[in-house]
mmCIF file of C-alpha atoms in Angstrom:
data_model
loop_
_atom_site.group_PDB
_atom_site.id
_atom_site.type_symbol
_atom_site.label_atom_id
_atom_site.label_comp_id
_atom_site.label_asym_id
_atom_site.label_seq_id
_atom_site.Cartn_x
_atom_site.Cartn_y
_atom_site.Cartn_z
ATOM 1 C CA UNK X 206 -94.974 43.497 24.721
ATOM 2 C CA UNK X 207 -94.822 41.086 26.752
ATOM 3 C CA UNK X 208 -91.041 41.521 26.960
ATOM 4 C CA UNK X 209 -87.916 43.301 27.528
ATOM 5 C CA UNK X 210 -89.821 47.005 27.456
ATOM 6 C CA UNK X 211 -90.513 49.592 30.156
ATOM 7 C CA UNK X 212 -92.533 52.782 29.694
ATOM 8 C CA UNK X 213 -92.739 55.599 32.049
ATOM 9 C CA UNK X 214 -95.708 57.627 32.051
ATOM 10 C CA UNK X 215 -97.560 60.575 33.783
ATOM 11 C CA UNK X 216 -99.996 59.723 36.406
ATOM 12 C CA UNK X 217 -103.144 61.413 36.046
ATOM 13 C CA UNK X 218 -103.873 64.304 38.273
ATOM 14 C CA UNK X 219 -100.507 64.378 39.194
ATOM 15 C CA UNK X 220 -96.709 65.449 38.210
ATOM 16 C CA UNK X 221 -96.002 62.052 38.906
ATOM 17 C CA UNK X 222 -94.530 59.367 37.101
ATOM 18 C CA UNK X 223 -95.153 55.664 37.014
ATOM 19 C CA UNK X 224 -93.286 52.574 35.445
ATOM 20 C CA UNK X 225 -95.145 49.726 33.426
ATOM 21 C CA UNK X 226 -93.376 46.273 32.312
ATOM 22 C CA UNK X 227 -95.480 43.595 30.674
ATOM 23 C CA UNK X 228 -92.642 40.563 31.624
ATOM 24 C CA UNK X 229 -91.833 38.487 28.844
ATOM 25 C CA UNK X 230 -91.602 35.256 31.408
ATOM 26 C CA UNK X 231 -94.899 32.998 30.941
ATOM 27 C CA UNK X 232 -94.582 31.628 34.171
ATOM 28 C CA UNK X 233 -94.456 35.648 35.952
ATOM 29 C CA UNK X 234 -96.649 36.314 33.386
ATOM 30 C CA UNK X 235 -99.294 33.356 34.747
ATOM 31 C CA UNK X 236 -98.684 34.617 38.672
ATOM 32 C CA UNK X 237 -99.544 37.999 37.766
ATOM 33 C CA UNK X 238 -102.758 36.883 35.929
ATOM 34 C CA UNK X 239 -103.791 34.148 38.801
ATOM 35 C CA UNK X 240 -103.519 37.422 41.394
ATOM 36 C CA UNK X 241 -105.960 39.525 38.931
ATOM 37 C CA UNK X 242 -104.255 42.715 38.909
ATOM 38 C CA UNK X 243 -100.482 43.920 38.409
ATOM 39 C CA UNK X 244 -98.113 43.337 40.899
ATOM 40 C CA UNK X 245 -96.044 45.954 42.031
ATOM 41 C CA UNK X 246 -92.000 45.403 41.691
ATOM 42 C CA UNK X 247 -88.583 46.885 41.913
ATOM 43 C CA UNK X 248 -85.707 46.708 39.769
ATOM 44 C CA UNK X 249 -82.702 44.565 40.107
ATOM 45 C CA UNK X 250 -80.811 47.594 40.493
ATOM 46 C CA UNK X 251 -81.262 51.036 42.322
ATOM 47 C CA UNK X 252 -81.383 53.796 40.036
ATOM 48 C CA UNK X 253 -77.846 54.635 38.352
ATOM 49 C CA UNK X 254 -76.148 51.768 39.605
ATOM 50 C CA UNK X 255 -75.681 48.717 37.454
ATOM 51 C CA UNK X 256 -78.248 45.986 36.835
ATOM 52 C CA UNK X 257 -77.353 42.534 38.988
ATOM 53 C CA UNK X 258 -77.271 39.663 37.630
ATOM 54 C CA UNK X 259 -76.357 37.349 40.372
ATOM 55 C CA UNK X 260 -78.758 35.769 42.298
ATOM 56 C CA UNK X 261 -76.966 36.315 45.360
ATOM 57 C CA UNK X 262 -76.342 39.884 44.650
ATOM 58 C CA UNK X 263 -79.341 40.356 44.301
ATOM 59 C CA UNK X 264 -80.656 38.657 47.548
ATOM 60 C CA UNK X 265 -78.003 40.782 49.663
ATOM 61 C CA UNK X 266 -79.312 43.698 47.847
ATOM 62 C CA UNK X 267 -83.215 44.126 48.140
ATOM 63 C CA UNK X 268 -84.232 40.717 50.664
ATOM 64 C CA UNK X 269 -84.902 43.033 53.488
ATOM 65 C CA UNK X 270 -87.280 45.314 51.031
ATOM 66 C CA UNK X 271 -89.354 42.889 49.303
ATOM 67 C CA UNK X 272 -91.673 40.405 50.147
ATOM 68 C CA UNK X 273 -91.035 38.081 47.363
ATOM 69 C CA UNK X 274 -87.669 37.349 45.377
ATOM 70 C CA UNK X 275 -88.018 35.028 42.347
ATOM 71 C CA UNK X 276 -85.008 33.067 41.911
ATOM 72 C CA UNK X 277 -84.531 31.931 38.211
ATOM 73 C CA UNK X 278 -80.625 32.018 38.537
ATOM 74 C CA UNK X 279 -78.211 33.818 37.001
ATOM 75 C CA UNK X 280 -78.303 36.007 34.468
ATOM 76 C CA UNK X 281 -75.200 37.295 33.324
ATOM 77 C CA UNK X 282 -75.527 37.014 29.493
ATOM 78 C CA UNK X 283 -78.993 39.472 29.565
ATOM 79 C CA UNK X 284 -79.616 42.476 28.887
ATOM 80 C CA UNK X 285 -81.810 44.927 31.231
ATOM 81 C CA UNK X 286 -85.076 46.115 29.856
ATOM 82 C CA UNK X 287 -85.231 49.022 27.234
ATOM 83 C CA UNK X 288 -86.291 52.072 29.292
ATOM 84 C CA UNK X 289 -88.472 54.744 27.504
ATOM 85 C CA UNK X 290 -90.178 57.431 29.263
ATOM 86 C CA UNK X 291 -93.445 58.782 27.386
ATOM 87 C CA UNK X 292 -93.617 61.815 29.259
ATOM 88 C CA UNK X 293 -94.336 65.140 27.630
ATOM 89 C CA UNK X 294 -93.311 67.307 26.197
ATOM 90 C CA UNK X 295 -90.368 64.852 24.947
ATOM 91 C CA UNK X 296 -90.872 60.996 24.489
ATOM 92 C CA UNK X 297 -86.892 59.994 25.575
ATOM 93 C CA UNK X 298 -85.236 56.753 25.992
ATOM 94 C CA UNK X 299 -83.593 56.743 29.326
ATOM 95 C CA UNK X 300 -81.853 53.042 28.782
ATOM 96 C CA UNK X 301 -81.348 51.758 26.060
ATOM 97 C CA UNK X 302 -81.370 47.767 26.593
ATOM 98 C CA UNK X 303 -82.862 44.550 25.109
ATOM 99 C CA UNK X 304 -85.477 45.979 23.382
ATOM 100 C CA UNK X 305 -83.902 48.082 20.395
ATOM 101 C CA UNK X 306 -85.863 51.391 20.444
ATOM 102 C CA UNK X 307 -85.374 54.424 17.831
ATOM 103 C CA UNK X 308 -86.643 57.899 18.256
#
């Protein structure tokens, strides 16, 4: 971290789960810092569908659910983040992406 990586863990008190993604871009990187605390964000995908990688995909997709969409372009030649839920009893990867991640 900072970078392609996601981990899922437990919430306390709870059955729940939560996401957490340290983004490898400076500049989202700097935003998040000048707000003081993380910022809450979606995918650019729903769950089991493919990633997007077209900005206007993307727009048409999730505009009318977020506040804020970043647009840095296109990004067909990336790979989505590395996916790896530390839940127990089994640490899994769910996707395996940028980030290469053995078990």
């Amino acid at each position: 971290w900072p970078g392609a990586l996601t981990l899922i863990v437990k919430n306390k008190n709870s059955d729940k789960t939560t996401a957490f993604r340290c983004p490898g871009d400076a500049w989202l990187r700097s935003v998040i810092a000048a707000r003081g605390f993380p910022i809450y964000s979606t995918s650019v995908n729903r769950s089991g569908r493919p990633v997007l990688h077209k900005i206007s995909e993307i727009c048409e997709e999730f505009e009318k659910y977020c506040d804020l969409i970043v647009d840095s372009g296109d990004t067909e030649d990336s790979l989505p983040s590395t996916i790896v839920s530390l839940v127990q009893p089994h640490i899994k990867i769910v996707r395996q992406g940028e980030v290469k991640v053995e078990l």
